[in-house]
PDB file of C-alpha atoms and ligand atoms in Angstrom:
ATOM      1  CA  UNK O   1       0.058  -0.015   0.004  1.00 48.00           C
ATOM      2  CA  UNK O   2       1.418   3.367  -0.810  1.00 50.00           C
ATOM      3  CA  UNK O   3       0.489   6.557   0.332  1.00 48.00           C
ATOM      4  CA  UNK O   4       1.440   9.782  -1.727  1.00 48.00           C
ATOM      5  CA  UNK O   5       2.793  12.226  -0.172  1.00 50.00           C
ATOM      6  CA  UNK O   6       1.275  15.246   1.307  1.00 55.00           C
ATOM      7  CA  UNK O   7       1.809  18.063  -1.312  1.00 59.00           C
ATOM      8  CA  UNK O   8       3.426  21.135   0.414  1.00 64.00           C
ATOM      9  CA  UNK O   9       0.828  23.332   1.363  1.00 75.00           C
ATOM     10  CA  UNK O  10      -0.440  26.306  -1.135  1.00 81.00           C
ATOM     11  CA  UNK O  11      -1.845  28.667   0.823  1.00 91.00           C
ATOM     12  CA  UNK O  12       0.031  31.472   2.161  1.00 94.00           C
ATOM     13  CA  UNK O  13      -0.218  34.468   4.665  1.00 97.00           C
ATOM     14  CA  UNK O  14       1.788  37.243   4.720  1.00 97.00           C
ATOM     15  CA  UNK O  15       2.375  38.506   8.284  1.00 98.00           C
ATOM     16  CA  UNK O  16       3.368  42.856   8.673  1.00 98.00           C
ATOM     17  CA  UNK O  17       3.224  45.211  10.938  1.00 98.00           C
ATOM     18  CA  UNK O  18       5.512  47.148  12.890  1.00 97.00           C
ATOM     19  CA  UNK O  19       8.634  46.359  15.269  1.00 97.00           C
ATOM     20  CA  UNK O  20       7.877  44.894  18.724  1.00 97.00           C
ATOM     21  CA  UNK O  21       4.035  44.023  17.597  1.00 97.00           C
ATOM     22  CA  UNK O  22       4.360  40.217  18.753  1.00 97.00           C
ATOM     23  CA  UNK O  23       4.684  39.168  14.975  1.00 97.00           C
ATOM     24  CA  UNK O  24       7.663  36.597  15.505  1.00 96.00           C
ATOM     25  CA  UNK O  25       6.274  35.662  18.815  1.00 95.00           C
ATOM     26  CA  UNK O  26       2.897  34.680  16.990  1.00 96.00           C
ATOM     27  CA  UNK O  27       4.731  32.884  14.169  1.00 95.00           C
ATOM     28  CA  UNK O  28       6.524  31.055  17.046  1.00 93.00           C
ATOM     29  CA  UNK O  29       3.631  30.170  19.302  1.00 92.00           C
ATOM     30  CA  UNK O  30       1.762  28.884  15.904  1.00 93.00           C
ATOM     31  CA  UNK O  31       4.741  26.933  14.917  1.00 91.00           C
ATOM     32  CA  UNK O  32       4.946  25.228  18.708  1.00 88.00           C
ATOM     33  CA  UNK O  33       1.167  24.702  18.221  1.00 86.00           C
ATOM     34  CA  UNK O  34       2.268  22.692  15.168  1.00 86.00           C
ATOM     35  CA  UNK O  35       4.551  20.002  16.038  1.00 80.00           C
ATOM     36  CA  UNK O  36       4.074  17.821  18.171  1.00 62.00           C
ATOM     37  CA  UNK O  37       6.889  17.643  20.514  1.00 54.00           C
ATOM     38  CA  UNK O  38       6.155  20.679  22.604  1.00 53.00           C
ATOM     39  CA  UNK O  39       8.984  23.135  22.489  1.00 53.00           C
ATOM     40  CA  UNK O  40       9.497  25.986  24.508  1.00 54.00           C
ATOM     41  CA  UNK O  41       8.902  29.570  23.590  1.00 54.00           C
ATOM     42  CA  UNK O  42      12.211  31.200  23.430  1.00 56.00           C
ATOM     43  CA  UNK O  43      12.499  35.247  23.854  1.00 59.00           C
ATOM     44  CA  UNK O  44      12.295  36.920  20.237  1.00 67.00           C
ATOM     45  CA  UNK O  45      14.573  39.672  19.065  1.00 79.00           C
ATOM     46  CA  UNK O  46      14.010  42.237  16.748  1.00 88.00           C
ATOM     47  CA  UNK O  47      13.740  40.356  13.059  1.00 89.00           C
ATOM     48  CA  UNK O  48      16.677  41.369  10.754  1.00 92.00           C
ATOM     49  CA  UNK O  49      15.477  38.686   7.829  1.00 91.00           C
ATOM     50  CA  UNK O  50      11.845  36.855   6.710  1.00 92.00           C
ATOM     51  CA  UNK O  51      10.828  33.590   7.459  1.00 94.00           C
ATOM     52  CA  UNK O  52       8.807  31.077   5.875  1.00 94.00           C
ATOM     53  CA  UNK O  53       6.956  28.308   8.135  1.00 94.00           C
ATOM     54  CA  UNK O  54       4.200  26.036   7.546  1.00 94.00           C
ATOM     55  CA  UNK O  55       1.492  26.265  10.359  1.00 94.00           C
ATOM     56  CA  UNK O  56      -0.978  23.177  11.332  1.00 93.00           C
ATOM     57  CA  UNK O  57      -4.930  24.714  11.461  1.00 92.00           C
ATOM     58  CA  UNK O  58      -6.419  23.305  14.288  1.00 89.00           C
ATOM     59  CA  UNK O  59      -8.927  20.978  13.624  1.00 87.00           C
ATOM     60  CA  UNK O  60     -11.523  22.443  15.494  1.00 87.00           C
ATOM     61  CA  UNK O  61     -11.626  25.889  12.988  1.00 90.00           C
ATOM     62  CA  UNK O  62     -13.417  25.824  10.922  1.00 88.00           C
ATOM     63  CA  UNK O  63     -12.556  26.744   6.867  1.00 88.00           C
ATOM     64  CA  UNK O  64     -14.730  28.442   4.719  1.00 84.00           C
ATOM     65  CA  UNK O  65     -15.029  25.190   2.339  1.00 76.00           C
ATOM     66  CA  UNK O  66     -16.220  23.547   5.506  1.00 68.00           C
ATOM     67  CA  UNK O  67     -18.130  26.110   7.552  1.00 60.00           C
ATOM     68  CA  UNK O  68     -20.865  23.770   9.436  1.00 56.00           C
ATOM     69  CA  UNK O  69     -18.109  21.271  10.628  1.00 55.00           C
ATOM     70  CA  UNK O  70     -19.407  20.250  13.800  1.00 57.00           C
ATOM     71  CA  UNK O  71     -17.741  18.030  16.840  1.00 58.00           C
ATOM     72  CA  UNK O  72     -19.262  14.630  15.752  1.00 61.00           C
ATOM     73  CA  UNK O  73     -19.369  15.367  12.141  1.00 62.00           C
ATOM     74  CA  UNK O  74     -16.752  12.305  10.912  1.00 62.00           C
ATOM     75  CA  UNK O  75     -14.673  15.127   8.324  1.00 60.00           C
ATOM     76  CA  UNK O  76     -13.730  16.353  11.855  1.00 57.00           C
ATOM     77  CA  UNK O  77     -11.672  12.822  12.601  1.00 58.00           C
ATOM     78  CA  UNK O  78     -11.030  13.055   8.534  1.00 59.00           C
ATOM     79  CA  UNK O  79      -9.422  16.585   8.990  1.00 55.00           C
ATOM     80  CA  UNK O  80      -7.101  15.784  12.254  1.00 57.00           C
ATOM     81  CA  UNK O  81      -5.912  12.834  10.217  1.00 62.00           C
ATOM     82  CA  UNK O  82      -5.190  14.732   7.244  1.00 70.00           C
ATOM     83  CA  UNK O  83      -4.812  18.330   8.399  1.00 82.00           C
ATOM     84  CA  UNK O  84      -4.977  21.641   6.920  1.00 89.00           C
ATOM     85  CA  UNK O  85      -1.850  23.708   6.663  1.00 92.00           C
ATOM     86  CA  UNK O  86      -0.760  26.767   5.616  1.00 95.00           C
ATOM     87  CA  UNK O  87       2.160  28.837   5.446  1.00 95.00           C
ATOM     88  CA  UNK O  88       3.110  31.778   7.367  1.00 97.00           C
ATOM     89  CA  UNK O  89       5.429  34.721   6.480  1.00 96.00           C
ATOM     90  CA  UNK O  90       7.266  36.056   9.099  1.00 97.00           C
ATOM     91  CA  UNK O  91       9.020  39.834   7.807  1.00 97.00           C
ATOM     92  CA  UNK O  92      10.814  42.296  10.191  1.00 96.00           C
ATOM     93  CA  UNK O  93       8.960  45.442  11.041  1.00 97.00           C
ATOM     94  CA  UNK O  94      11.655  47.901  11.606  1.00 96.00           C
ATOM     95  CA  UNK O  95      11.420  51.132   9.400  1.00 93.00           C
ATOM     96  CA  UNK O  96      14.768  50.552   7.685  1.00 94.00           C
ATOM     97  CA  UNK O  97      13.687  47.262   6.426  1.00 94.00           C
ATOM     98  CA  UNK O  98      10.275  47.260   4.971  1.00 93.00           C
ATOM     99  CA  UNK O  99      10.721  48.428   1.841  1.00 92.00           C
ATOM    100  CA  UNK O 100      13.297  45.616   1.182  1.00 93.00           C
ATOM    101  CA  UNK O 101      11.345  42.799   2.842  1.00 94.00           C
ATOM    102  CA  UNK O 102       7.675  43.293   3.794  1.00 96.00           C
ATOM    103  CA  UNK O 103       6.348  45.852   1.321  1.00 96.00           C
ATOM    104  CA  UNK O 104       8.643  44.057  -1.073  1.00 95.00           C
ATOM    105  CA  UNK O 105       7.141  40.594  -0.366  1.00 94.00           C
ATOM    106  CA  UNK O 106       3.769  41.780  -0.547  1.00 96.00           C
ATOM    107  CA  UNK O 107       3.797  42.980  -3.725  1.00 93.00           C
ATOM    108  CA  UNK O 108       6.103  40.060  -5.084  1.00 91.00           C
ATOM    109  CA  UNK O 109       3.290  37.727  -3.645  1.00 89.00           C
ATOM    110  CA  UNK O 110       0.000  39.763  -4.796  1.00 87.00           C
ATOM    111  CA  UNK O 111       0.988  40.110  -8.306  1.00 83.00           C
ATOM    112  CA  UNK O 112       1.722  36.487  -8.442  1.00 79.00           C
ATOM    113  CA  UNK O 113       0.095  34.431 -10.932  1.00 73.00           C
ATOM    114  CA  UNK O 114       1.569  30.989  -9.369  1.00 74.00           C
ATOM    115  CA  UNK O 115      -1.629  29.246  -8.210  1.00 71.00           C
ATOM    116  CA  UNK O 116       0.400  27.228  -6.152  1.00 71.00           C
ATOM    117  CA  UNK O 117       2.090  30.073  -4.278  1.00 75.00           C
ATOM    118  CA  UNK O 118      -0.929  32.201  -4.193  1.00 85.00           C
ATOM    119  CA  UNK O 119      -1.234  34.765  -1.269  1.00 93.00           C
ATOM    120  CA  UNK O 120      -4.182  34.009   0.817  1.00 94.00           C
ATOM    121  CA  UNK O 121      -4.487  37.245   3.287  1.00 96.00           C
ATOM    122  CA  UNK O 122      -2.289  39.327   4.802  1.00 98.00           C
ATOM    123  CA  UNK O 123      -2.043  39.398   8.279  1.00 98.00           C
ATOM    124  CA  UNK O 124      -0.644  43.093  10.040  1.00 98.00           C
ATOM    125  CA  UNK O 125      -0.349  43.129  13.467  1.00 98.00           C
ATOM    126  CA  UNK O 126      -0.494  45.852  15.619  1.00 98.00           C
ATOM    127  CA  UNK O 127       0.941  46.578  19.624  1.00 98.00           C
ATOM    128  CA  UNK O 128      -2.770  47.807  21.319  1.00 98.00           C
ATOM    129  CA  UNK O 129      -1.224  49.020  24.103  1.00 97.00           C
ATOM    130  CA  UNK O 130       1.728  51.129  21.932  1.00 98.00           C
ATOM    131  CA  UNK O 131      -0.567  52.622  20.264  1.00 97.00           C
ATOM    132  CA  UNK O 132      -1.068  55.756  22.432  1.00 96.00           C
ATOM    133  CA  UNK O 133       2.018  57.170  21.625  1.00 97.00           C
ATOM    134  CA  UNK O 134       1.674  59.534  18.496  1.00 97.00           C
ATOM    135  CA  UNK O 135       5.020  58.475  16.625  1.00 97.00           C
ATOM    136  CA  UNK O 136       4.012  54.599  16.916  1.00 97.00           C
ATOM    137  CA  UNK O 137       0.518  55.457  15.817  1.00 98.00           C
ATOM    138  CA  UNK O 138       1.875  57.874  12.989  1.00 97.00           C
ATOM    139  CA  UNK O 139       4.412  54.966  12.200  1.00 97.00           C
ATOM    140  CA  UNK O 140       1.783  51.922  11.863  1.00 98.00           C
ATOM    141  CA  UNK O 141      -0.499  54.262  10.444  1.00 98.00           C
ATOM    142  CA  UNK O 142       2.153  55.210   7.572  1.00 97.00           C
ATOM    143  CA  UNK O 143       2.746  51.637   7.372  1.00 98.00           C
ATOM    144  CA  UNK O 144      -1.028  50.118   6.782  1.00 98.00           C
ATOM    145  CA  UNK O 145      -1.418  52.718   4.575  1.00 97.00           C
ATOM    146  CA  UNK O 146       0.942  51.726   2.036  1.00 96.00           C
ATOM    147  CA  UNK O 147       0.135  48.390   2.587  1.00 97.00           C
ATOM    148  CA  UNK O 148      -3.601  48.928   1.757  1.00 97.00           C
ATOM    149  CA  UNK O 149      -2.703  51.112  -1.273  1.00 95.00           C
ATOM    150  CA  UNK O 150      -0.370  48.100  -3.058  1.00 95.00           C
ATOM    151  CA  UNK O 151      -3.405  45.628  -2.671  1.00 95.00           C
ATOM    152  CA  UNK O 152      -5.733  48.486  -4.053  1.00 93.00           C
ATOM    153  CA  UNK O 153      -3.742  49.291  -6.922  1.00 90.00           C
ATOM    154  CA  UNK O 154      -4.084  45.046  -7.589  1.00 90.00           C
ATOM    155  CA  UNK O 155      -7.339  45.074  -6.956  1.00 88.00           C
ATOM    156  CA  UNK O 156      -8.485  48.212  -9.444  1.00 84.00           C
ATOM    157  CA  UNK O 157      -5.696  47.447 -11.866  1.00 79.00           C
ATOM    158  CA  UNK O 158      -6.861  43.263 -12.685  1.00 60.00           C
ATOM    159  CA  UNK O 159     -10.019  44.466 -12.652  1.00 52.00           C
ATOM    160  CA  UNK O 160      -9.642  47.054 -15.654  1.00 52.00           C
ATOM    161  CA  UNK O 161      -7.060  45.422 -17.507  1.00 51.00           C
ATOM    162  CA  UNK O 162      -9.441  41.936 -17.936  1.00 52.00           C
ATOM    163  CA  UNK O 163     -13.098  41.009 -17.164  1.00 51.00           C
ATOM    164  CA  UNK O 164     -11.886  38.141 -14.502  1.00 55.00           C
ATOM    165  CA  UNK O 165     -11.606  39.970 -11.679  1.00 57.00           C
ATOM    166  CA  UNK O 166      -8.346  39.701  -9.213  1.00 63.00           C
ATOM    167  CA  UNK O 167      -8.941  37.550  -6.293  1.00 77.00           C
ATOM    168  CA  UNK O 168      -9.583  39.242  -2.927  1.00 86.00           C
ATOM    169  CA  UNK O 169      -6.707  39.413  -0.631  1.00 94.00           C
ATOM    170  CA  UNK O 170      -8.252  40.355   2.551  1.00 97.00           C
ATOM    171  CA  UNK O 171      -6.546  42.142   5.773  1.00 98.00           C
ATOM    172  CA  UNK O 172      -6.618  40.655   9.358  1.00 98.00           C
ATOM    173  CA  UNK O 173      -5.403  43.756  11.952  1.00 98.00           C
ATOM    174  CA  UNK O 174      -4.818  41.822  14.547  1.00 98.00           C
ATOM    175  CA  UNK O 175      -5.540  43.977  17.299  1.00 97.00           C
ATOM    176  CA  UNK O 176      -2.209  41.790  19.664  1.00 97.00           C
ATOM    177  CA  UNK O 177      -1.413  42.484  23.592  1.00 96.00           C
ATOM    178  CA  UNK O 178      -5.125  42.595  24.529  1.00 94.00           C
ATOM    179  CA  UNK O 179      -3.626  41.134  27.927  1.00 93.00           C
ATOM    180  CA  UNK O 180      -2.052  44.206  28.947  1.00 94.00           C
ATOM    181  CA  UNK O 181      -4.402  46.627  31.052  1.00 93.00           C
ATOM    182  CA  UNK O 182      -3.255  49.469  29.001  1.00 95.00           C
ATOM    183  CA  UNK O 183      -4.361  48.244  25.921  1.00 96.00           C
ATOM    184  CA  UNK O 184      -6.637  49.694  23.690  1.00 97.00           C
ATOM    185  CA  UNK O 185      -9.750  47.831  22.874  1.00 97.00           C
ATOM    186  CA  UNK O 186     -10.089  46.679  19.253  1.00 97.00           C
ATOM    187  CA  UNK O 187     -13.000  49.245  18.616  1.00 97.00           C
ATOM    188  CA  UNK O 188     -10.525  52.148  19.511  1.00 98.00           C
ATOM    189  CA  UNK O 189      -7.655  50.654  17.491  1.00 98.00           C
ATOM    190  CA  UNK O 190      -9.883  50.734  14.450  1.00 98.00           C
ATOM    191  CA  UNK O 191     -10.779  54.606  15.233  1.00 98.00           C
ATOM    192  CA  UNK O 192      -7.489  55.545  15.775  1.00 98.00           C
ATOM    193  CA  UNK O 193      -5.704  54.011  12.999  1.00 98.00           C
ATOM    194  CA  UNK O 194      -8.756  55.012  10.427  1.00 97.00           C
ATOM    195  CA  UNK O 195      -8.355  58.855  11.471  1.00 97.00           C
ATOM    196  CA  UNK O 196      -4.571  58.464  11.389  1.00 97.00           C
ATOM    197  CA  UNK O 197      -4.673  56.852   7.774  1.00 97.00           C
ATOM    198  CA  UNK O 198      -6.955  59.490   6.774  1.00 95.00           C
ATOM    199  CA  UNK O 199      -4.207  62.067   7.953  1.00 95.00           C
ATOM    200  CA  UNK O 200      -1.594  60.354   6.015  1.00 94.00           C
ATOM    201  CA  UNK O 201      -3.909  60.178   3.093  1.00 91.00           C
ATOM    202  CA  UNK O 202      -4.212  63.852   3.257  1.00 89.00           C
ATOM    203  CA  UNK O 203      -0.641  64.719   3.528  1.00 87.00           C
ATOM    204  CA  UNK O 204      -0.056  62.287   0.429  1.00 84.00           C
ATOM    205  CA  UNK O 205      -2.271  63.617  -1.486  1.00 77.00           C
ATOM    206  CA  UNK O 206      -2.001  67.715  -1.161  1.00 75.00           C
ATOM    207  CA  UNK O 207       2.032  66.339  -1.690  1.00 74.00           C
ATOM    208  CA  UNK O 208       1.013  64.982  -5.254  1.00 70.00           C
ATOM    209  CA  UNK O 209      -1.201  68.082  -5.354  1.00 69.00           C
ATOM    210  CA  UNK O 210       1.974  70.368  -5.205  1.00 73.00           C
ATOM    211  CA  UNK O 211       4.529  68.271  -7.040  1.00 70.00           C
ATOM    212  CA  UNK O 212       1.556  68.649 -10.002  1.00 65.00           C
ATOM    213  CA  UNK O 213       1.342  71.654  -9.701  1.00 63.00           C
ATOM    214  CA  UNK O 214       4.478  72.541 -12.275  1.00 59.00           C
ATOM    215  CA  UNK O 215       3.271  70.743 -14.853  1.00 56.00           C
ATOM    216  CA  UNK O 216      -0.679  71.937 -14.482  1.00 51.00           C
ATOM    217  CA  UNK O 217      -2.104  68.269 -14.091  1.00 52.00           C
ATOM    218  CA  UNK O 218      -3.733  69.018 -11.564  1.00 51.00           C
ATOM    219  CA  UNK O 219      -5.767  65.485 -11.589  1.00 53.00           C
ATOM    220  CA  UNK O 220      -4.613  63.324  -9.010  1.00 54.00           C
ATOM    221  CA  UNK O 221      -4.523  59.846 -10.080  1.00 56.00           C
ATOM    222  CA  UNK O 222      -7.011  57.616  -8.563  1.00 54.00           C
ATOM    223  CA  UNK O 223      -4.653  54.890  -8.454  1.00 64.00           C
ATOM    224  CA  UNK O 224      -2.561  57.048  -5.804  1.00 78.00           C
ATOM    225  CA  UNK O 225      -5.200  57.830  -3.542  1.00 86.00           C
ATOM    226  CA  UNK O 226      -6.183  55.418  -0.684  1.00 89.00           C
ATOM    227  CA  UNK O 227     -10.369  54.378  -0.627  1.00 85.00           C
ATOM    228  CA  UNK O 228     -12.796  55.345  -3.197  1.00 69.00           C
ATOM    229  CA  UNK O 229     -13.252  58.736  -2.622  1.00 70.00           C
ATOM    230  CA  UNK O 230     -10.900  60.738  -4.204  1.00 69.00           C
ATOM    231  CA  UNK O 231      -9.473  61.399  -0.458  1.00 66.00           C
ATOM    232  CA  UNK O 232     -12.653  63.787  -0.176  1.00 74.00           C
ATOM    233  CA  UNK O 233     -14.384  62.240   2.815  1.00 83.00           C
ATOM    234  CA  UNK O 234     -12.997  61.052   5.789  1.00 89.00           C
ATOM    235  CA  UNK O 235     -10.978  57.667   5.289  1.00 94.00           C
ATOM    236  CA  UNK O 236     -12.343  54.062   7.225  1.00 95.00           C
ATOM    237  CA  UNK O 237     -11.882  50.686   6.346  1.00 96.00           C
ATOM    238  CA  UNK O 238     -15.316  50.436   5.119  1.00 94.00           C
ATOM    239  CA  UNK O 239     -14.124  52.596   2.436  1.00 92.00           C
ATOM    240  CA  UNK O 240     -11.458  49.610   1.284  1.00 94.00           C
ATOM    241  CA  UNK O 241     -14.286  47.140   0.377  1.00 92.00           C
ATOM    242  CA  UNK O 242     -15.704  49.175  -2.513  1.00 89.00           C
ATOM    243  CA  UNK O 243     -12.083  48.631  -3.811  1.00 89.00           C
ATOM    244  CA  UNK O 244     -12.856  44.822  -2.822  1.00 90.00           C
ATOM    245  CA  UNK O 245     -10.579  44.665   0.032  1.00 94.00           C
ATOM    246  CA  UNK O 246     -12.002  43.423   3.327  1.00 96.00           C
ATOM    247  CA  UNK O 247     -10.314  44.729   6.759  1.00 98.00           C
ATOM    248  CA  UNK O 248     -10.939  43.364   9.948  1.00 98.00           C
ATOM    249  CA  UNK O 249     -10.096  44.733  12.743  1.00 98.00           C
ATOM    250  CA  UNK O 250      -9.887  41.540  15.785  1.00 97.00           C
ATOM    251  CA  UNK O 251      -7.725  41.881  18.906  1.00 96.00           C
ATOM    252  CA  UNK O 252      -6.111  39.149  20.700  1.00 95.00           C
ATOM    253  CA  UNK O 253      -2.748  38.516  22.262  1.00 95.00           C
ATOM    254  CA  UNK O 254      -0.148  36.082  21.834  1.00 95.00           C
ATOM    255  CA  UNK O 255       1.076  36.357  25.512  1.00 88.00           C
ATOM    256  CA  UNK O 256      -0.958  36.559  28.404  1.00 70.00           C
ATOM    257  CA  UNK O 257      -2.014  34.979  31.444  1.00 55.00           C
ATOM    258  CA  UNK O 258      -5.503  33.779  30.705  1.00 53.00           C
ATOM    259  CA  UNK O 259      -5.513  33.756  27.578  1.00 49.00           C
ATOM    260  CA  UNK O 260      -8.679  31.993  27.137  1.00 54.00           C
ATOM    261  CA  UNK O 261     -10.757  35.437  28.857  1.00 51.00           C
ATOM    262  CA  UNK O 262      -8.775  37.807  27.242  1.00 43.00           C
ATOM    263  CA  UNK O 263      -9.182  38.530  24.208  1.00 45.00           C
ATOM    264  CA  UNK O 264      -9.039  34.627  23.507  1.00 67.00           C
ATOM    265  CA  UNK O 265      -5.932  34.285  22.440  1.00 91.00           C
ATOM    266  CA  UNK O 266      -4.554  33.556  19.110  1.00 94.00           C
ATOM    267  CA  UNK O 267      -7.842  31.520  18.354  1.00 94.00           C
ATOM    268  CA  UNK O 268     -10.207  34.237  16.643  1.00 95.00           C
ATOM    269  CA  UNK O 269      -6.999  34.996  14.304  1.00 97.00           C
ATOM    270  CA  UNK O 270      -6.846  31.416  13.298  1.00 96.00           C
ATOM    271  CA  UNK O 271     -10.774  31.490  12.862  1.00 95.00           C
ATOM    272  CA  UNK O 272      -9.482  34.268  10.286  1.00 97.00           C
ATOM    273  CA  UNK O 273      -6.994  32.079   8.736  1.00 96.00           C
ATOM    274  CA  UNK O 274      -9.584  29.301   8.367  1.00 95.00           C
ATOM    275  CA  UNK O 275     -12.438  31.416   6.639  1.00 94.00           C
ATOM    276  CA  UNK O 276      -9.657  32.367   4.225  1.00 93.00           C
ATOM    277  CA  UNK O 277      -8.904  28.612   3.406  1.00 89.00           C
TER     278      UNK O 277
HETATM  279  P1  GTP D   1      10.262  42.824  14.665  1.00 78.37           P
HETATM  280  O1  GTP D   1      10.418  41.723  14.574  1.00 78.37           O
HETATM  281  O2  GTP D   1      11.296  44.186  15.196  1.00 78.37           O
HETATM  282  O3  GTP D   1       9.227  43.472  13.548  1.00 78.37           O
HETATM  283  O4  GTP D   1       9.108  42.656  15.897  1.00 78.37           O
HETATM  284  P2  GTP D   1       8.234  41.389  16.103  1.00 78.37           P
HETATM  285  O5  GTP D   1       6.451  42.059  15.694  1.00 78.37           O
HETATM  286  O6  GTP D   1       8.177  40.703  15.327  1.00 78.37           O
HETATM  287  O7  GTP D   1       8.107  41.473  17.996  1.00 78.37           O
HETATM  288  P3  GTP D   1       8.167  40.073  18.751  1.00 78.37           P
HETATM  289  O8  GTP D   1       7.383  38.894  18.180  1.00 78.37           O
HETATM  290  O9  GTP D   1      10.107  40.321  18.649  1.00 78.37           O
HETATM  291  O10 GTP D   1       7.748  40.702  20.115  1.00 78.37           O
HETATM  292  C1  GTP D   1       8.161  41.875  20.596  1.00 78.37           C
HETATM  293  C2  GTP D   1       8.044  41.995  22.507  1.00 78.37           C
HETATM  294  O11 GTP D   1       6.639  41.793  22.199  1.00 78.37           O
HETATM  295  C3  GTP D   1       8.372  40.731  22.881  1.00 78.37           C
HETATM  296  O12 GTP D   1       8.880  41.067  24.044  1.00 78.37           O
HETATM  297  C4  GTP D   1       7.081  39.670  22.967  1.00 78.37           C
HETATM  298  O13 GTP D   1       7.716  38.783  24.203  1.00 78.37           O
HETATM  299  C5  GTP D   1       5.941  40.566  23.021  1.00 78.37           C
HETATM  300  N1  GTP D   1       4.659  40.149  22.996  1.00 78.37           N
HETATM  301  C6  GTP D   1       4.185  39.610  21.962  1.00 78.37           C
HETATM  302  N2  GTP D   1       2.907  39.213  21.752  1.00 78.37           N
HETATM  303  C7  GTP D   1       2.564  39.759  23.762  1.00 78.37           C
HETATM  304  C8  GTP D   1       1.372  39.971  24.043  1.00 78.37           C
HETATM  305  O14 GTP D   1       0.615  39.328  23.339  1.00 78.37           O
HETATM  306  N3  GTP D   1       1.116  40.579  25.067  1.00 78.37           N
HETATM  307  C9  GTP D   1       2.276  40.927  25.792  1.00 78.37           C
HETATM  308  N4  GTP D   1       1.963  41.660  26.444  1.00 78.37           N
HETATM  309  N5  GTP D   1       3.424  41.048  25.312  1.00 78.37           N
HETATM  310  C10 GTP D   1       3.904  40.349  23.700  1.00 78.37           C
HETATM  311 MG1   MG D   2       9.833  40.043  14.579  1.00 78.37          MG
END
């Protein structure tokens, strides 16, 4: 009896976000959960290179193709024998490494037509205890703005050039560190990021207008403005849906005393991943 070796997982997720958000801690946790031998989680340090890991989705987490799986469902047993796997790429969040790594990675993966290497989703992790700091908020929103703009260009560009619309790449804003008592709840994280992205967007639009004054071409290309409103209104993640990008903000904690209660640990992020598969 010969059983073919399982083909390597073809679903890719990209993990982005500023330095210190907890990306590597999350990656390490998923890796430990995926391997049978329980590894001790070692302390992380600022990453300088990207890493790619293969993660097993817990059998109890439903997927989009198997949404109504119940505990008694025989397909659950099947799932634990033949677990669903995906790949996660952890990137360094330091400002100086973004262009060459996280952003470059996103651009390559988002434009890839290779069905074997599909980018299924982007997880943008933020430290919800650090966002009260103006500089951190600005830095985080600037990075997120650039990420969303790349996805918007991809979504609009493909839609125009062919009848086949680009498959959506949804974004999860993982509001991490909900275990800390200084953490902002996911609702205010959403509001703060939306307001700050609005500021980033306005200053970018102004910069583009100023630059185009010389050429008497005041028309700022819609490709350059994030959202579907030419930068006229107030930015919200809802605007991204009009250009085909779904953005969710979900709280959680990679670390913390009572992960079961506070933000339910990483469970809800795994559920988001499951819905992309
Ligand atoms: P870069 O590699 O620089 O981009 O940062 P990173 O996003 O990989 O951050 P990293 O995983 O190294 O985590 C930074 C610090 O946050 C570490 O000390 C983690 O232990 C800590 N941390 C991560 N997640 C949590 C969490 O949910 N709660 C708390 N309290 N601390 C966390
Ligand atoms: Mg890291």
